[in-house]
Amino acid sequence: MPYPPYFTAEHDLFRQTVRRFVEQEITPVVAQWEEVGEFPRDILRRMAELGFLGVHYPPEVGGQGGDYFMAVVLAEELARSGAGGFPMALAVQTDMATPPIWRFGTAEQIARYLIPALKGEKLACLGITEPDHGSDVAGIETRARREGQGWLIQGSKTFITNGPRADFMTLVARTGDTPGYHGLSLFLVDLDLPGVVRTRLDKVGMRSSDTALFHFDQVRVPQQALLGEEGQGFYHIMWELQGERLISAAGALGSAQYAYDIACDYAKARKLFDRSLTGFQVIAHLLAEMATEIEAARQLTYETAWNFARGTISAKDIALAKLVSARMVNWVVDRAVQILGGHGYVADWPLERMWRDVRLNRIGAGTDEIMKEIISQEMGLRNS
Amino acid sequence: MKILVMVKQVPDTATRIRINSDGTGIATDGIKWIINPYDEFALEEALRLREKFGGEVVAVALGPSRVEEAIRQSLAMGADRAVHIKTEAELDASLVAEALGAVAREEGFDLILTGKQAVDDDAAQVGARLAVVLGVPQVTVVLKLEVDAESRRVRAERELEGASEMVEAPLPAVLTAQRGLNEPRYPTLPNIMKAKRKPVTVKTLEELGVGTVLQARVMALTLPSERPAGRILEGEPEETVRELVRLLHEEAKVL
């Protein structure tokens, strides 16, 4: 059903199409991907072919020309695969590592990195977090020094989604001695260069997505590897993080809705003492509460996305939406597991996997604590 | 090559069906509607033929305004334009065939494709009746199709029970699609957005000169009766076996 002003009949048809694609081409194989710890790269090319990659980029850069809510639809529907890993990897490809190329890149950088990424030919990753610095972007230590006609990169990046197999990284590195915000710059680094060392990391969930620790040992990149303005990297990456947080909130809505749908169907069908589970007030009210929490997070996220799509980027609203949806999806999936009891805990149902996966929503793209820090700063509380 | 595809909107096969209050049809509130899956095979085949030979694919659908959704999906899959025969009336297969035939005569065509049957009433009437209304050859339950545009002939493999049959027919003709003919495409996002701008012509039954007097009317529609609970015979084996044999003879009548 159209959901004005956010979703039109076109969004509905796109949702129906993605849902069918997920049911036919992802859900039946995603358990295998989880088992081997990565998704097959063919699926990106397949999605590009179907017009599912870069839905909100303009056609000139290889996008599909849709609006931001098409990306919201895609994030919500991919979550219904019951696995968070692959949708997260895809979000890194289209909504995290590549938007800075579109926004700050030269025509040559767009042709060399963005267009192949949106065709599913090149796999992208984003290098912000370091072993000693996560959410504190200003503390970044990875260093890029000018040398001859190019730059020499030295340092480490960790928790890098798509890292083990990525073809290039959108990297944040320190280029100046000014401490804090002013000495950072963005680079596009080909990962087959000498001196790039990667180690695969194991993790509790999100297992259909592969993750790496990188070490850059005197990696030489050309002058043209600089993305955007030298010294403006902090502002560039802060811009990127807004979109990253918003699309992660949309994915959380999709996961929560899917967990709710599973729990609700189960509760209606499951009989206990000759009644269905929903015949018990304790379960009926729990489902009502789950639906309420989802809807509240949904309204906040859609409203923020609506403004974001129209150029009003509010770091505070985005932090609110990210915080609320991350906490909500953990709460909802945990309750869904409880409603299914043993079935919620065994791998025959997708809930145990979702329960492991959604824990990352409270950490990735900025922790709950960082969201609260942003909100309190924007409220002027931290300076008073 | 101009191809018409007759598309019917049907309840999603996953929808739980309820009977309406007067017991003559299904309750349509809250139902999710889809394109009849067999019609999707027909549409996909039409799009592939257009990709090969050029020309035009026109989707034709009949029904109330909700049918617009099926039309939009047909356009998003790639049909060039659509005709919507808009009516709230419940028609039987003969009237539907007449209405579709009237549109086909107005439009002109080389080929008409549709599903071998619709998954809602499973009548499998409209394709065949349409060929009769138009006086053209029909090939039903098509599993494989080759079109020779130059000689204007089709060669089609039909599925029979445990066998297959190869049929040739001249164009224009009506063909009905069987599952397995192809794998229907997903509408891509750019095509979904383009669909909005593709022309849809709305026609009424009056304009087409088709009445609403039914030849066949549904008298009553009921859900299958619930299976009665099983019976467990208790007692000594000699008695229960005797009783079981008696029941198999007299009640179940299988012996």
XYZ file of C-alpha atoms in Angstrom:
639
model
C 0.000 0.000 0.000
C 1.325 3.490 -0.818
C 2.482 5.239 2.354
C 2.459 8.974 1.632
C 4.559 10.967 1.503
C 7.336 8.378 1.736
C 6.295 5.512 -0.529
C 4.380 5.712 -3.823
C 2.954 2.911 -5.974
C 6.396 2.679 -7.647
C 8.066 2.045 -4.293
C 5.484 -0.671 -3.628
C 6.183 -2.383 -6.918
C 9.925 -2.151 -6.259
C 9.369 -3.615 -2.775
C 7.372 -6.485 -4.228
C 10.128 -7.117 -6.785
C 12.942 -7.076 -4.211
C 10.926 -9.300 -1.869
C 10.485 -11.849 -4.623
C 14.171 -11.641 -5.523
C 15.164 -12.160 -1.867
C 12.785 -15.135 -1.519
C 14.007 -16.764 -4.718
C 17.693 -15.924 -4.863
C 18.957 -15.078 -1.369
C 16.968 -16.845 1.357
C 17.446 -20.343 -0.146
C 21.258 -19.967 -0.216
C 22.070 -17.552 2.582
C 22.674 -20.334 5.132
C 25.468 -21.604 2.879
C 27.012 -18.129 2.707
C 26.846 -17.912 6.490
C 28.600 -21.245 6.728
C 31.519 -20.300 4.464
C 31.735 -16.808 5.936
C 31.226 -14.799 2.751
C 28.716 -14.087 -0.005
C 29.582 -15.021 -3.618
C 30.636 -12.013 -5.682
C 28.296 -13.080 -8.520
C 25.328 -11.923 -6.468
C 26.528 -8.313 -6.781
C 26.732 -8.593 -10.565
C 23.308 -10.237 -10.584
C 21.841 -7.408 -8.502
C 23.479 -4.816 -10.747
C 21.941 -6.519 -13.774
C 18.519 -6.364 -12.120
C 18.944 -2.677 -11.332
C 19.209 -3.186 -7.560
C 22.660 -1.646 -7.071
C 23.004 2.063 -6.444
C 19.256 2.618 -6.661
C 19.489 6.263 -5.578
C 22.525 7.257 -7.670
C 21.881 9.124 -10.932
C 22.190 7.127 -14.185
C 25.299 9.179 -15.234
C 27.377 7.399 -12.605
C 25.811 3.997 -13.190
C 22.938 4.353 -10.721
C 19.252 3.611 -11.212
C 17.952 7.147 -10.768
C 15.573 6.358 -7.920
C 14.980 8.512 -4.848
C 16.338 7.848 -1.355
C 13.233 5.888 -0.321
C 14.042 3.294 -2.994
C 17.269 2.686 -1.018
C 15.172 2.454 2.167
C 12.933 -0.148 0.495
C 15.968 -2.163 -0.594
C 17.532 -2.088 2.902
C 14.242 -3.103 4.553
C 13.562 -5.930 2.121
C 17.099 -7.373 2.135
C 16.755 -7.681 5.907
C 13.952 -10.177 5.234
C 16.556 -12.673 4.056
C 16.909 -13.309 7.792
C 20.662 -12.650 7.614
C 22.257 -9.304 8.371
C 25.677 -9.996 6.898
C 25.054 -9.771 3.180
C 22.743 -6.710 3.407
C 25.436 -4.988 5.487
C 28.122 -5.840 2.918
C 25.888 -4.444 0.192
C 25.222 -1.270 2.186
C 28.990 -0.794 2.499
C 29.275 -1.181 -1.267
C 26.533 1.300 -2.209
C 25.909 3.562 0.790
C 29.138 3.796 2.777
C 32.352 3.334 0.757
C 31.074 4.910 -2.478
C 28.973 8.043 -1.704
C 32.152 10.105 -1.053
C 33.371 9.206 -4.580
C 30.130 10.486 -6.070
C 30.164 13.602 -3.899
C 33.875 14.533 -3.859
C 35.455 12.463 -6.656
C 36.893 13.536 -10.003
C 35.418 12.257 -13.282
C 38.344 9.855 -13.472
C 37.736 8.523 -9.939
C 34.050 8.067 -10.703
C 34.883 6.116 -13.869
C 37.541 4.027 -12.179
C 35.819 3.197 -8.867
C 32.183 4.247 -8.564
C 30.840 2.974 -11.888
C 32.493 -0.481 -11.606
C 31.294 -0.694 -7.969
C 27.695 -0.041 -9.035
C 28.066 -2.694 -11.761
C 29.150 -5.178 -9.106
C 32.545 -5.531 -10.787
C 34.673 -3.931 -8.082
C 34.160 -4.660 -4.418
C 34.494 -1.622 -2.146
C 35.360 -1.207 1.522
C 35.645 1.743 3.868
C 38.624 2.281 6.153
C 37.888 4.496 9.132
C 38.310 2.427 12.317
C 41.807 1.599 13.579
C 42.923 -0.830 16.260
C 43.306 2.095 18.691
C 40.682 4.487 17.344
C 37.062 3.772 16.506
C 34.393 6.373 16.835
C 37.006 9.027 17.695
C 37.755 9.843 14.061
C 39.916 12.832 15.025
C 42.388 10.452 16.679
C 43.208 8.565 13.458
C 46.911 7.628 13.208
C 47.234 6.026 9.759
C 49.536 8.381 7.976
C 49.826 9.433 4.292
C 53.029 11.370 3.491
C 53.789 13.101 0.241
C 56.601 11.407 -1.562
C 57.688 12.270 -5.078
C 54.608 12.348 -7.327
C 52.424 10.456 -4.839
C 51.761 9.419 -1.267
C 53.170 6.803 1.045
C 50.657 5.187 3.419
C 51.560 3.634 6.752
C 49.167 2.349 9.418
C 46.357 -0.094 10.273
C 42.583 -0.288 9.820
C 40.299 -2.855 11.416
C 36.760 -4.304 11.403
C 36.708 -3.638 7.660
C 33.548 -5.097 6.086
C 34.253 -6.591 2.602
C 37.953 -6.224 3.519
C 39.270 -9.730 2.718
C 38.189 -9.553 -0.942
C 37.716 -5.824 -1.622
C 39.357 -4.306 -4.719
C 39.688 -0.846 -3.257
C 39.292 1.049 -0.016
C 37.964 4.520 0.667
C 40.556 5.349 3.313
C 40.743 8.055 5.954
C 44.369 8.972 6.759
C 46.265 11.749 8.452
C 48.047 14.047 5.986
C 48.939 16.958 8.249
C 50.456 17.462 11.646
C 47.619 19.630 12.926
C 46.070 17.417 15.586
C 42.325 16.716 15.539
C 39.983 17.534 12.711
C 42.139 19.439 10.249
C 44.893 17.037 9.331
C 42.777 14.265 7.732
C 42.235 13.392 4.048
C 40.417 10.698 2.040
C 42.155 8.354 -0.408
C 41.060 5.710 -2.888
C 43.517 2.851 -2.456
C 43.807 -0.152 -4.790
C 44.225 -3.139 -2.524
C 46.443 -5.197 -4.829
C 49.354 -2.797 -4.208
C 52.540 -4.045 -2.560
C 52.543 -3.484 1.197
C 48.807 -4.154 1.742
C 48.470 -6.977 4.273
C 45.037 -8.271 5.312
C 43.942 -10.746 7.976
C 40.439 -12.166 8.090
C 38.539 -11.632 11.374
C 36.017 -14.069 12.855
C 32.897 -12.742 14.552
C 29.748 -13.783 16.452
C 27.251 -12.826 13.738
C 26.977 -11.151 10.335
C 28.750 -14.222 9.043
C 27.711 -13.968 5.382
C 29.869 -10.836 5.322
C 33.653 -11.133 5.543
C 35.706 -8.773 7.703
C 39.420 -7.908 7.747
C 42.205 -6.227 9.645
C 44.489 -4.244 7.313
C 48.081 -3.259 7.684
C 49.493 -0.713 5.216
C 53.252 -1.063 5.149
C 54.697 1.822 3.112
C 52.005 1.520 0.428
C 52.758 3.848 -2.459
C 49.722 5.441 -4.168
C 49.678 8.065 -6.937
C 48.800 11.723 -6.491
C 45.321 11.044 -8.033
C 44.482 8.680 -5.142
C 43.542 11.696 -3.019
C 39.727 11.936 -2.825
C 38.273 15.390 -2.294
C 40.277 18.179 -0.736
C 43.462 17.604 1.202
C 42.882 18.314 4.889
C 39.072 18.120 4.543
C 38.872 14.370 5.210
C 37.187 14.761 8.581
C 34.319 16.790 7.132
C 34.043 14.484 4.127
C 33.791 11.404 6.327
C 31.371 13.066 8.765
C 29.127 13.705 5.742
C 29.469 10.034 4.718
C 28.632 8.793 8.222
C 25.218 10.480 8.125
C 24.094 8.335 5.175
C 25.729 5.278 6.717
C 23.764 5.688 9.970
C 20.492 6.340 8.208
C 20.675 3.283 5.943
C 21.623 1.192 8.963
C 18.486 2.486 10.733
C 16.408 1.456 7.696
C 17.943 -2.024 7.764
C 17.109 -2.297 11.476
C 13.457 -1.506 10.706
C 13.419 -4.305 8.118
C 14.946 -6.840 10.522
C 12.599 -5.863 13.344
C 9.528 -6.096 11.122
C 10.611 -9.497 9.826
C 11.259 -10.829 13.357
C 7.878 -9.479 14.428
C 6.139 -11.112 11.443
C 7.726 -14.481 12.261
C 6.814 -14.219 15.962
C 3.267 -13.087 15.204
C 2.579 -15.894 12.690
C 4.070 -18.401 15.093
C 2.024 -17.126 18.042
C -1.203 -17.355 16.047
C -0.525 -20.925 14.951
C 1.036 -22.334 18.122
C -1.418 -24.008 20.480
C -0.948 -24.092 24.231
C -3.621 -25.517 26.574
C -6.042 -25.604 23.581
C -5.590 -21.926 22.811
C -3.316 -20.155 20.392
C -0.459 -18.208 22.002
C -2.101 -14.936 20.969
C -5.066 -15.953 23.133
C -2.866 -15.281 26.149
C -2.750 -11.669 27.220
C 0.944 -11.878 28.019
C 1.815 -12.729 24.407
C -0.845 -10.537 22.748
C 0.337 -7.515 24.727
C 3.976 -8.303 24.035
C 3.241 -8.368 20.298
C 1.346 -5.085 20.643
C 4.339 -3.568 22.380
C 6.734 -4.876 19.722
C 4.565 -3.376 16.965
C 4.482 -0.064 18.848
C 8.261 0.096 19.264
C 8.780 -0.703 15.575
C 6.288 1.945 14.470
C 7.816 4.641 16.681
C 11.311 3.966 15.307
C 9.853 3.777 11.800
C 8.230 7.207 11.997
C 11.405 8.826 13.314
C 13.575 7.139 10.695
C 11.263 7.912 7.753
C 10.890 11.532 8.795
C 14.674 11.904 9.100
C 15.206 10.132 5.754
C 12.625 12.413 4.134
C 14.558 15.482 5.274
C 17.902 13.890 4.403
C 16.666 13.206 0.858
C 15.761 16.894 0.567
C 19.179 18.068 1.665
C 18.419 18.815 5.324
C 21.086 16.778 7.043
C 20.591 16.883 10.790
C 23.318 14.968 12.619
C 21.148 14.980 15.729
C 18.037 13.544 14.060
C 20.113 10.906 12.318
C 21.749 9.979 15.647
C 18.294 9.760 17.247
C 17.014 7.482 14.475
C 20.133 5.308 14.551
C 20.085 4.978 18.362
C 16.397 4.246 18.629
C 16.302 1.730 15.766
C 19.434 -0.119 16.956
C 18.064 -0.528 20.477
C 14.579 -1.321 19.192
C 15.717 -4.103 16.820
C 17.703 -5.780 19.621
C 14.701 -5.586 21.938
C 12.236 -6.842 19.294
C 14.388 -9.730 18.025
C 15.091 -10.845 21.597
C 11.330 -10.905 22.339
C 10.671 -12.772 19.091
C 13.189 -15.429 20.185
C 11.349 -15.634 23.519
C 7.957 -16.125 21.843
C 9.327 -18.996 19.755
C 11.078 -20.522 22.787
C 13.307 -23.412 21.708
C 12.447 -22.762 18.071
C 13.860 -19.278 18.509
C 17.153 -20.681 19.698
C 17.791 -23.405 17.104
C 19.110 -22.798 13.617
C 16.010 -24.250 11.863
C 14.468 -20.782 12.180
C 16.190 -17.523 11.195
C 15.704 -15.872 14.586
C 18.836 -17.175 16.334
C 20.902 -15.800 13.460
C 19.106 -12.470 13.509
C 19.586 -12.304 17.276
C 23.357 -12.662 16.771
C 23.409 -10.292 13.800
C 21.455 -7.329 15.158
C 23.818 -6.961 18.113
C 26.086 -5.135 15.682
C 23.480 -2.411 15.099
C 24.396 -1.013 18.527
C 28.106 -0.929 17.622
C 28.608 -0.440 13.867
C 28.290 2.960 12.160
C 28.876 4.556 15.590
C 28.007 2.967 18.933
C 24.916 3.778 21.000
C 27.222 5.764 23.260
C 28.558 7.881 20.392
C 24.984 8.546 19.214
C 24.153 9.838 22.698
C 27.332 11.923 22.671
C 26.287 13.530 19.357
C 22.754 14.148 20.600
C 23.908 15.700 23.864
C 26.452 17.882 22.062
C 23.860 19.060 19.561
C 21.627 19.899 22.518
C 24.427 22.070 23.896
C 24.605 20.042 27.102
C 28.293 19.154 26.887
C 29.473 22.744 26.634
C 27.374 24.221 29.407
C 5.436 -8.052 -34.602
C 2.494 -6.866 -32.563
C 1.714 -9.041 -29.567
C -1.221 -8.727 -27.196
C -0.882 -10.296 -23.762
C -4.061 -10.958 -21.815
C -3.311 -10.498 -18.133
C -5.636 -11.465 -15.284
C -5.260 -10.223 -11.737
C -5.814 -13.014 -9.201
C -5.495 -13.352 -5.413
C -1.955 -14.166 -4.284
C -1.687 -17.941 -4.023
C -0.376 -17.454 -0.467
C -3.488 -15.484 0.571
C -5.907 -17.147 2.942
C -9.220 -17.330 1.084
C -12.492 -16.575 2.853
C -16.005 -16.869 1.409
C -18.111 -13.683 1.164
C -21.278 -13.199 3.201
C -23.740 -14.353 0.510
C -21.661 -17.440 -0.280
C -21.223 -16.735 -4.000
C -17.619 -15.628 -4.164
C -14.540 -14.877 -2.133
C -14.242 -11.974 0.297
C -11.918 -9.530 -1.450
C -11.119 -7.157 1.418
C -7.535 -7.342 2.643
C -6.484 -9.638 -0.196
C -3.099 -9.274 -1.864
C -3.433 -9.418 -5.649
C -0.884 -10.643 -8.156
C -0.679 -11.271 -11.894
C -1.831 -14.796 -12.711
C 1.510 -16.677 -12.810
C 0.687 -18.328 -16.171
C 0.017 -14.883 -17.643
C 3.463 -13.828 -16.425
C 4.990 -16.620 -18.517
C 2.949 -15.314 -21.470
C 4.152 -11.752 -20.894
C 7.784 -12.843 -20.564
C 7.553 -14.782 -23.839
C 6.036 -11.750 -25.556
C 8.875 -9.526 -24.314
C 11.472 -12.009 -25.549
C 9.809 -12.147 -28.994
C 9.799 -8.354 -29.146
C 13.485 -8.300 -28.219
C 14.125 -10.700 -31.099
C 11.822 -9.322 -33.795
C 11.013 -5.774 -32.661
C 7.437 -4.522 -32.609
C 5.092 -3.844 -29.757
C 3.748 -5.628 -26.684
C 0.353 -4.467 -25.400
C -0.980 -5.797 -22.074
C -4.763 -6.124 -21.836
C -6.502 -6.580 -18.493
C -10.131 -6.641 -17.404
C -11.532 -5.739 -13.988
C -12.104 -2.943 -11.465
C -9.566 -0.227 -10.592
C -7.481 -2.583 -8.444
C -6.383 -4.193 -11.732
C -4.263 -1.070 -12.370
C -1.638 -2.643 -10.112
C -1.321 -5.665 -12.417
C -1.187 -3.328 -15.407
C 1.568 -1.256 -13.816
C 3.544 -4.414 -13.130
C 3.128 -5.570 -16.740
C 4.394 -2.189 -17.943
C 7.293 -2.340 -15.470
C 8.263 -5.761 -16.803
C 8.457 -4.165 -20.230
C 5.077 -4.020 -22.026
C 4.940 -0.877 -24.193
C 1.412 0.138 -23.267
C -1.807 -1.298 -21.871
C -5.556 -1.431 -22.343
C -7.697 -1.615 -19.209
C -11.260 -2.840 -19.731
C -12.664 -1.278 -16.609
C -15.684 -2.942 -15.076
C -17.018 -3.812 -11.649
C -19.239 -6.508 -13.172
C -18.646 -10.209 -12.582
C -18.340 -11.737 -16.038
C -18.266 -15.344 -17.186
C -15.573 -16.729 -19.484
C -17.637 -16.185 -22.630
C -18.154 -12.457 -21.911
C -14.506 -11.993 -20.939
C -13.460 -13.603 -24.237
C -15.867 -11.333 -26.124
C -14.522 -8.202 -24.417
C -10.879 -9.190 -24.974
C -11.755 -10.122 -28.566
C -13.276 -6.685 -29.165
C -10.063 -5.035 -27.978
C -7.978 -7.416 -30.108
C -10.035 -6.535 -33.211
C -9.600 -2.820 -32.539
C -5.875 -3.182 -31.906
C -4.983 -5.727 -34.571
C -2.331 -8.345 -33.721
C 0.103 -10.937 -35.011
C 0.030 -13.000 -31.876
C -2.000 -13.193 -28.674
C -0.414 -14.778 -25.629
C -2.063 -15.588 -22.310
C -1.791 -18.117 -19.491
C -3.147 -21.632 -20.010
C -5.497 -20.940 -17.117
C -5.920 -18.536 -14.205
C -5.026 -19.854 -10.776
C -8.183 -18.440 -9.166
C -11.021 -20.282 -10.940
C -8.860 -22.748 -12.936
C -11.434 -22.623 -15.751
C -8.897 -22.578 -18.634
C -11.591 -21.095 -20.873
C -10.532 -17.623 -21.953
C -7.589 -18.433 -24.237
C -9.516 -21.024 -26.184
C -12.709 -18.965 -26.387
C -10.772 -15.918 -27.512
C -9.354 -17.855 -30.487
C -12.891 -18.879 -31.429
C -14.233 -15.314 -31.070
C -11.442 -14.072 -33.351
C -11.557 -17.029 -35.734
C -7.834 -17.732 -35.480
C -5.881 -20.915 -34.639
C -5.065 -21.704 -31.019
C -2.283 -23.679 -29.398
C -2.776 -24.312 -25.695
C -0.430 -25.382 -22.858
C 2.690 -24.268 -24.712
C 6.002 -25.362 -23.227
C 8.352 -24.250 -26.000
C 7.824 -21.744 -28.739
C 9.575 -20.883 -31.981
C 8.302 -18.103 -34.171
C 9.299 -17.750 -37.817
C 8.587 -14.124 -38.603
C 9.231 -14.511 -42.331
C 6.920 -17.416 -43.058
C 4.604 -16.102 -40.319
C 4.302 -19.482 -38.640
C 4.760 -20.721 -35.085
C 6.054 -24.097 -33.950
C 5.012 -24.897 -30.427
C 5.617 -27.823 -28.122
C 2.527 -28.648 -26.074
C 2.550 -30.552 -22.838
C 0.301 -33.594 -22.704
C -0.113 -36.115 -19.922
C 3.151 -38.040 -20.115
C 3.953 -36.885 -23.646
C 4.601 -33.816 -25.693
C 3.201 -32.752 -28.997
C 4.692 -30.490 -31.667
C 2.192 -28.213 -33.373
C 2.547 -25.748 -36.223
C 0.155 -22.922 -36.894
C 0.014 -19.810 -39.059
C -0.109 -16.309 -37.574
C -2.167 -14.629 -36.314
C -2.888 -17.094 -33.522
C -3.690 -17.397 -29.821
C -1.193 -19.285 -27.647
C -1.567 -20.166 -23.979
C 1.493 -20.537 -21.765
C 2.422 -23.398 -19.459
C 4.858 -23.227 -16.517
C 8.336 -23.991 -17.822
C 7.990 -21.896 -20.986
C 10.457 -19.411 -19.480
C 11.559 -17.724 -16.268
C 9.788 -14.344 -15.954
C 12.082 -11.371 -15.355
C 11.983 -9.034 -12.356
C 10.970 -5.490 -13.225
C 14.110 -3.334 -12.875
C 13.931 -0.070 -10.964
C 14.372 2.140 -14.071
C 11.549 0.219 -15.778
C 9.338 0.557 -12.696
C 9.832 4.310 -12.859
C 9.247 4.423 -16.627
C 6.012 2.439 -16.298
C 4.261 5.468 -14.846
C 4.666 7.342 -18.110
C 3.502 4.554 -20.426
C 0.021 5.006 -21.903
C -2.937 3.062 -20.518
C -6.165 3.212 -22.546
C -9.322 2.692 -20.503
C -12.321 1.055 -22.190
C -15.782 0.234 -20.899
C -17.825 -2.835 -21.811
C -20.360 -0.471 -23.379
C -17.741 1.023 -25.684
C -16.741 -2.481 -26.725
C -20.364 -3.495 -27.302
C -20.218 -6.295 -24.745
C -23.166 -6.954 -22.431
C -23.219 -8.345 -18.925
C -25.858 -11.072 -19.273
C -24.240 -14.197 -17.931
C -24.450 -17.627 -19.522
C -23.048 -19.239 -16.430
C -23.438 -17.971 -12.876
C -21.790 -19.173 -9.672
C -24.587 -20.450 -7.457
C -22.575 -21.201 -4.356
C -18.975 -21.265 -3.286
C -17.859 -23.270 -0.277
C -14.565 -24.111 1.326
C -13.609 -27.789 1.371
C -15.200 -29.392 4.400
C -12.861 -29.943 7.312
C -11.423 -33.393 7.574
C -13.207 -35.316 10.357
C -11.032 -36.394 13.247
C -9.550 -39.890 13.023
C -11.057 -42.751 14.982
C -9.031 -44.958 17.273
C -10.348 -48.422 17.956
C -9.662 -49.631 21.456
C -9.813 -53.050 22.984
C -8.359 -56.504 22.424
C -6.591 -56.993 19.051
C -8.992 -59.772 17.985
C -11.990 -57.487 18.431
C -10.432 -54.309 17.021
C -9.177 -56.103 13.885
C -12.640 -57.509 13.285
C -14.164 -54.087 13.810
C -11.565 -52.475 11.515
C -12.316 -54.931 8.702
C -16.023 -54.293 9.137
C -15.496 -50.513 8.946
C -13.278 -50.817 5.882
C -16.059 -52.825 4.205
C -19.108 -50.934 5.327
C -18.036 -47.339 6.001
C -14.877 -46.627 4.055
C -15.942 -49.121 1.361
C -12.366 -49.756 0.316
C -12.553 -53.538 0.600
